[in-house]
XYZ file of N, CA, C and O in Angstrom:
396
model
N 124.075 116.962 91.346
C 123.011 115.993 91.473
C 122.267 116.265 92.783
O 122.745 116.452 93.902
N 121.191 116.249 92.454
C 120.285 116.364 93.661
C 119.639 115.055 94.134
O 119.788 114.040 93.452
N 118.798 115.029 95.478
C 118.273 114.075 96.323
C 116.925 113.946 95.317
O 116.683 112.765 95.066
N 116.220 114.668 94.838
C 114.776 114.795 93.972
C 115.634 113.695 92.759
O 114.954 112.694 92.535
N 116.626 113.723 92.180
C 117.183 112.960 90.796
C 117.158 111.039 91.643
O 117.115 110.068 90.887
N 117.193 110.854 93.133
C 117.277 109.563 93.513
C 115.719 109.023 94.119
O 115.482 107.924 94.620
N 114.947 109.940 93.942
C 113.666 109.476 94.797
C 112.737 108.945 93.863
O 112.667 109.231 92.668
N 112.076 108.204 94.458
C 111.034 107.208 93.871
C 109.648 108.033 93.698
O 108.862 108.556 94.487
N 109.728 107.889 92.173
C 107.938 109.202 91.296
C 106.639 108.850 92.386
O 106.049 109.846 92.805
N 106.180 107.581 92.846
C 105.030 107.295 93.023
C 105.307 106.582 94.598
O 105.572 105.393 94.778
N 105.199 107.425 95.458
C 105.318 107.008 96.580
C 103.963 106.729 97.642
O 102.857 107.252 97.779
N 104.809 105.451 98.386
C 103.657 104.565 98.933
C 103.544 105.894 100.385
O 104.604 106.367 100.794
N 102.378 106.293 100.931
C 102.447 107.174 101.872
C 101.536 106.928 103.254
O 100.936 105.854 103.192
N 101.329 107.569 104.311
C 100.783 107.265 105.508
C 100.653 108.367 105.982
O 101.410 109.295 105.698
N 99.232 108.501 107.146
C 99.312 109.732 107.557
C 99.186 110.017 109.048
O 98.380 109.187 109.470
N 99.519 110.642 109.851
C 99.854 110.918 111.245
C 98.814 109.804 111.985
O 99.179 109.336 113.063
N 97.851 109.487 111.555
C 96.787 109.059 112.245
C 96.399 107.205 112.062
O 95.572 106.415 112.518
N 97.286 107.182 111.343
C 97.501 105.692 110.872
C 97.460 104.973 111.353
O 98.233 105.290 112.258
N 96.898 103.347 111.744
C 98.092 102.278 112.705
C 99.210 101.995 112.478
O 99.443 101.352 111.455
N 100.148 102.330 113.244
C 101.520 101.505 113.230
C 101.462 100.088 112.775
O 102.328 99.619 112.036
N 100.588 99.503 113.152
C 100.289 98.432 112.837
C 100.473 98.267 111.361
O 101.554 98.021 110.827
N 99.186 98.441 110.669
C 98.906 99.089 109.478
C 100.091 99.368 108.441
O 100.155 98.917 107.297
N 101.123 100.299 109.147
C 102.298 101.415 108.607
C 103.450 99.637 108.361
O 104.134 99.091 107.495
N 103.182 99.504 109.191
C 104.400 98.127 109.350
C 104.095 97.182 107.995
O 105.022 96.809 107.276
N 102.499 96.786 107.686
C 102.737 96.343 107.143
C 102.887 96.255 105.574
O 103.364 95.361 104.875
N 102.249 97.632 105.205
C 102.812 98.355 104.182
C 104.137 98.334 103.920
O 104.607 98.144 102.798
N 104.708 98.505 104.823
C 106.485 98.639 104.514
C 106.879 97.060 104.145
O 107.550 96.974 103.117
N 106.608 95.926 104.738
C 106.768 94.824 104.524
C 105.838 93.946 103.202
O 106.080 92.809 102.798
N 104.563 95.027 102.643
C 104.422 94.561 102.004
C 105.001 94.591 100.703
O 105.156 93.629 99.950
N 105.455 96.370 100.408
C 106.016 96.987 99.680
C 107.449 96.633 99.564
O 107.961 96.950 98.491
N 108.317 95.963 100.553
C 109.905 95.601 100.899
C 110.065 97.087 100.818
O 110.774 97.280 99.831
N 109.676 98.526 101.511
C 109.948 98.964 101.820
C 110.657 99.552 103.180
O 110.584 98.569 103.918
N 111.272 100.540 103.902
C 111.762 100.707 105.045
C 111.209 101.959 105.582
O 110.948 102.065 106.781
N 111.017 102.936 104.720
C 110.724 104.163 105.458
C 109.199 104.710 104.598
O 109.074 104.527 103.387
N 108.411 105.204 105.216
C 107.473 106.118 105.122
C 107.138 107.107 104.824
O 107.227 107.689 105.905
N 106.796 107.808 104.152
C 106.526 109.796 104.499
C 105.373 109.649 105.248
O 104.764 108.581 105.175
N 104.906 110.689 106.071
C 104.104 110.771 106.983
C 103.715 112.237 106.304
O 104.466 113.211 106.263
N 102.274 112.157 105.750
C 101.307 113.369 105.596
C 100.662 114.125 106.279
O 99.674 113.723 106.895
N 101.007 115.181 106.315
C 99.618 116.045 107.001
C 99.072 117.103 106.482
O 99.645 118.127 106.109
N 97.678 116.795 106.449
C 97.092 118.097 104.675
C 97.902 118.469 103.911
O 98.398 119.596 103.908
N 98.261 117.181 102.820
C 99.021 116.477 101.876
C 100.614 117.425 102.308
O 101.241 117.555 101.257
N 101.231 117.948 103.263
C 102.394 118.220 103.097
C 102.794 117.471 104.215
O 102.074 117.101 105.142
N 104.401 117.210 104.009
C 105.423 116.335 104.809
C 105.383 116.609 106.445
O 106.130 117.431 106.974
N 105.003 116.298 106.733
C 105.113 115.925 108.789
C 106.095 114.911 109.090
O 106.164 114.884 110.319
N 106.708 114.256 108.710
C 107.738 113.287 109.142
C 107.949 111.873 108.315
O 107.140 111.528 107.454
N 108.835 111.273 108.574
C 109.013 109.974 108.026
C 108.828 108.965 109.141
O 109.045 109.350 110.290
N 108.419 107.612 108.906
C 108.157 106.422 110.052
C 109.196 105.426 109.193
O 109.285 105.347 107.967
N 109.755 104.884 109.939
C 110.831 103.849 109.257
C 110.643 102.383 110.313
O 110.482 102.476 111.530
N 110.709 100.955 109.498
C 110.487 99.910 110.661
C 111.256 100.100 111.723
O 110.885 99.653 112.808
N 112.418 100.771 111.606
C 112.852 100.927 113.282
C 112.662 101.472 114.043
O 113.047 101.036 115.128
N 112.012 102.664 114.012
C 110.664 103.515 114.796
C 109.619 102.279 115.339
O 109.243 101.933 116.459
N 109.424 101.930 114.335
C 107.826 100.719 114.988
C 108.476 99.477 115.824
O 107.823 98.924 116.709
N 110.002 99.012 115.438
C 110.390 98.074 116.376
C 110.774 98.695 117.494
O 110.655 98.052 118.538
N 111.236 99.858 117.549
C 111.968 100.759 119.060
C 110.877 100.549 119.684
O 110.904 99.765 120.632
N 109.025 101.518 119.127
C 107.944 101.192 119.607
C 107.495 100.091 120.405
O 106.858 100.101 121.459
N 107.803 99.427 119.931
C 107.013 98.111 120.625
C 107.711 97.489 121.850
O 108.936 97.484 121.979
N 106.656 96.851 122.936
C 107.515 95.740 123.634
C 108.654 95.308 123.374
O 108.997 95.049 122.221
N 109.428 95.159 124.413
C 110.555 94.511 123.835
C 110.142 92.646 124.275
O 108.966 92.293 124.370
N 111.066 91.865 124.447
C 111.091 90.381 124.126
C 110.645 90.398 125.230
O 109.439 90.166 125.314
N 111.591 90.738 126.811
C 111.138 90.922 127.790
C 109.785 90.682 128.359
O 109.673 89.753 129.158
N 108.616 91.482 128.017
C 107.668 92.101 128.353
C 106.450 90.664 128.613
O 106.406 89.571 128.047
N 105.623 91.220 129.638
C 105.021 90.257 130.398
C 103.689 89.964 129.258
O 102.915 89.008 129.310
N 103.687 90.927 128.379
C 102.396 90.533 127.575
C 102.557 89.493 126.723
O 103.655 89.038 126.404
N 101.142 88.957 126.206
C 101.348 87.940 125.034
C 101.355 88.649 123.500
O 101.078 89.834 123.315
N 101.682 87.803 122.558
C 101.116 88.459 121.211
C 100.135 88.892 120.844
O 100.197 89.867 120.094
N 98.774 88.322 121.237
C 97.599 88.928 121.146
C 97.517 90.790 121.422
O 97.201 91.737 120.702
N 97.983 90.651 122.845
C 98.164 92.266 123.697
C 98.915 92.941 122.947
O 98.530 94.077 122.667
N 100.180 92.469 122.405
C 101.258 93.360 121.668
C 100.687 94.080 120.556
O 100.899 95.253 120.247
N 99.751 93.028 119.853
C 99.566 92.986 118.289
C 98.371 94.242 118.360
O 98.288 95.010 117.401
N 97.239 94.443 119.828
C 96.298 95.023 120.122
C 96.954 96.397 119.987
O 96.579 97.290 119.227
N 98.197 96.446 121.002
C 98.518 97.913 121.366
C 98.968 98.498 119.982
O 98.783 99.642 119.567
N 99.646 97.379 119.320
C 100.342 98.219 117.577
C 99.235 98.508 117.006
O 99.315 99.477 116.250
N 97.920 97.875 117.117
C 96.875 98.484 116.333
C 96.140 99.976 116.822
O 95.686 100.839 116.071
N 96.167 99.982 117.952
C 95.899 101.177 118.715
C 97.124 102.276 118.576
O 96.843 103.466 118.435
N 98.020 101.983 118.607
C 98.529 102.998 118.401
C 99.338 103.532 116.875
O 99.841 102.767 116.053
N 99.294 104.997 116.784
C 99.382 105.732 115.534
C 101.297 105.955 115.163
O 102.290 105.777 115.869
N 101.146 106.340 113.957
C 102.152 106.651 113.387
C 102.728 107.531 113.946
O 103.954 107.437 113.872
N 102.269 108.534 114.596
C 102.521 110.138 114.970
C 103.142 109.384 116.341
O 104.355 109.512 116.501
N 102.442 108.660 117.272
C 103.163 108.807 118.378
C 104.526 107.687 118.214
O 105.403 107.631 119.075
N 104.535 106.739 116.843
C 105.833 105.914 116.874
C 107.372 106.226 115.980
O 108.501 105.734 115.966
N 106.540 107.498 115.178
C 107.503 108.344 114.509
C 108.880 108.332 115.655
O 108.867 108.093 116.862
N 110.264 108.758 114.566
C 110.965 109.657 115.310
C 111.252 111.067 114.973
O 110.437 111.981 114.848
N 112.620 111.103 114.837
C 113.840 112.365 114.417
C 112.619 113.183 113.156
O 111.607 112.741 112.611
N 113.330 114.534 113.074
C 112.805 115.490 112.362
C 113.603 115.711 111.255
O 114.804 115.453 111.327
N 113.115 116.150 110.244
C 113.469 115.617 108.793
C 115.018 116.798 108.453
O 115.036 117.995 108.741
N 115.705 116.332 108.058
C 116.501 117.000 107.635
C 117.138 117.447 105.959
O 117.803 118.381 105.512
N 116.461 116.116 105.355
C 116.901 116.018 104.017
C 115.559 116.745 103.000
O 114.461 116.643 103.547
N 115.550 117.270 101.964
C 114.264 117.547 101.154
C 114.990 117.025 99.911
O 116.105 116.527 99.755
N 113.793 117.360 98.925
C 114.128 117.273 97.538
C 115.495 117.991 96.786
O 116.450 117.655 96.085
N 114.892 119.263 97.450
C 116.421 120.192 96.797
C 117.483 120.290 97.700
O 118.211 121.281 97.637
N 117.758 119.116 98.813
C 118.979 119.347 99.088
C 119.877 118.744 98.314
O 119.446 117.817 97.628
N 121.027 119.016 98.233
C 122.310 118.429 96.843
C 122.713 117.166 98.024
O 122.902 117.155 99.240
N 122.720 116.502 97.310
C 123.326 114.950 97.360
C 124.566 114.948 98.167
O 124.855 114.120 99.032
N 125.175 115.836 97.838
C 126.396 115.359 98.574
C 125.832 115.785 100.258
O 126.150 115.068 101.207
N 125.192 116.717 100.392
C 124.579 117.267 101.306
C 123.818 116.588 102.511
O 123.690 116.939 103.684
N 123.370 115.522 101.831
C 122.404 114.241 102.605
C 122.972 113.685 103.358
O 124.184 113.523 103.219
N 122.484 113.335 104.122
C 123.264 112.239 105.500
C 121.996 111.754 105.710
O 120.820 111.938 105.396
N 123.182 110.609 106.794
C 122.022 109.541 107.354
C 121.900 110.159 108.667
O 122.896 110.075 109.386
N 120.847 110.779 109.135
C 120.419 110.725 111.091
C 120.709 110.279 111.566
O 120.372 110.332 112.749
């Protein structure tokens, strides 16, 4: 069994240049978690909500929501991405791990 036999036909996608903002709420609109990240339609990375929460302010931080909500819109997928992909279609299942 392969990783291509568990993946979803019609995938929701995003591309390097995106808002995080944006990316976040796709995933929440979709009850999705992770992303593919396009670049001239081939794979550049995945964005997952815990990339965009690592991203952001933490609770801490002297800004308000307004400022927070500004900077997630300003900033892109590419710079809130993480880790580099390890899994593809034809890797065998047993093969897959979690990062």
């Amino acid at each position: 069994m392969f990783v291509a036999d568990w993946m979803t036909p019609e995938v929701v996608t995003v591309g390097p240049t995106t808002a995080s903002a944006h990316a976040m709420h796709l995933m929440r609109d979709k009850g999705i978690k992770h992303l593919p990240v396009l670049r001239d339609g081939r794979l550049a990375g995945v964005i997952s909500d815990r990339d965009i929460k690592a991203f952001t302010p933490s609770k801490a931080t002297s800004l308000d929501v307004y400022e927070i909500n500004y900077l997630l819109a300003k900033a892109t997928v590419k710079e809130a991405m993480g880790r580099q992909l390890t899994t593809t279609a034809r890797t065998p299942r047993s093969k897959a791990r979690r990062s």
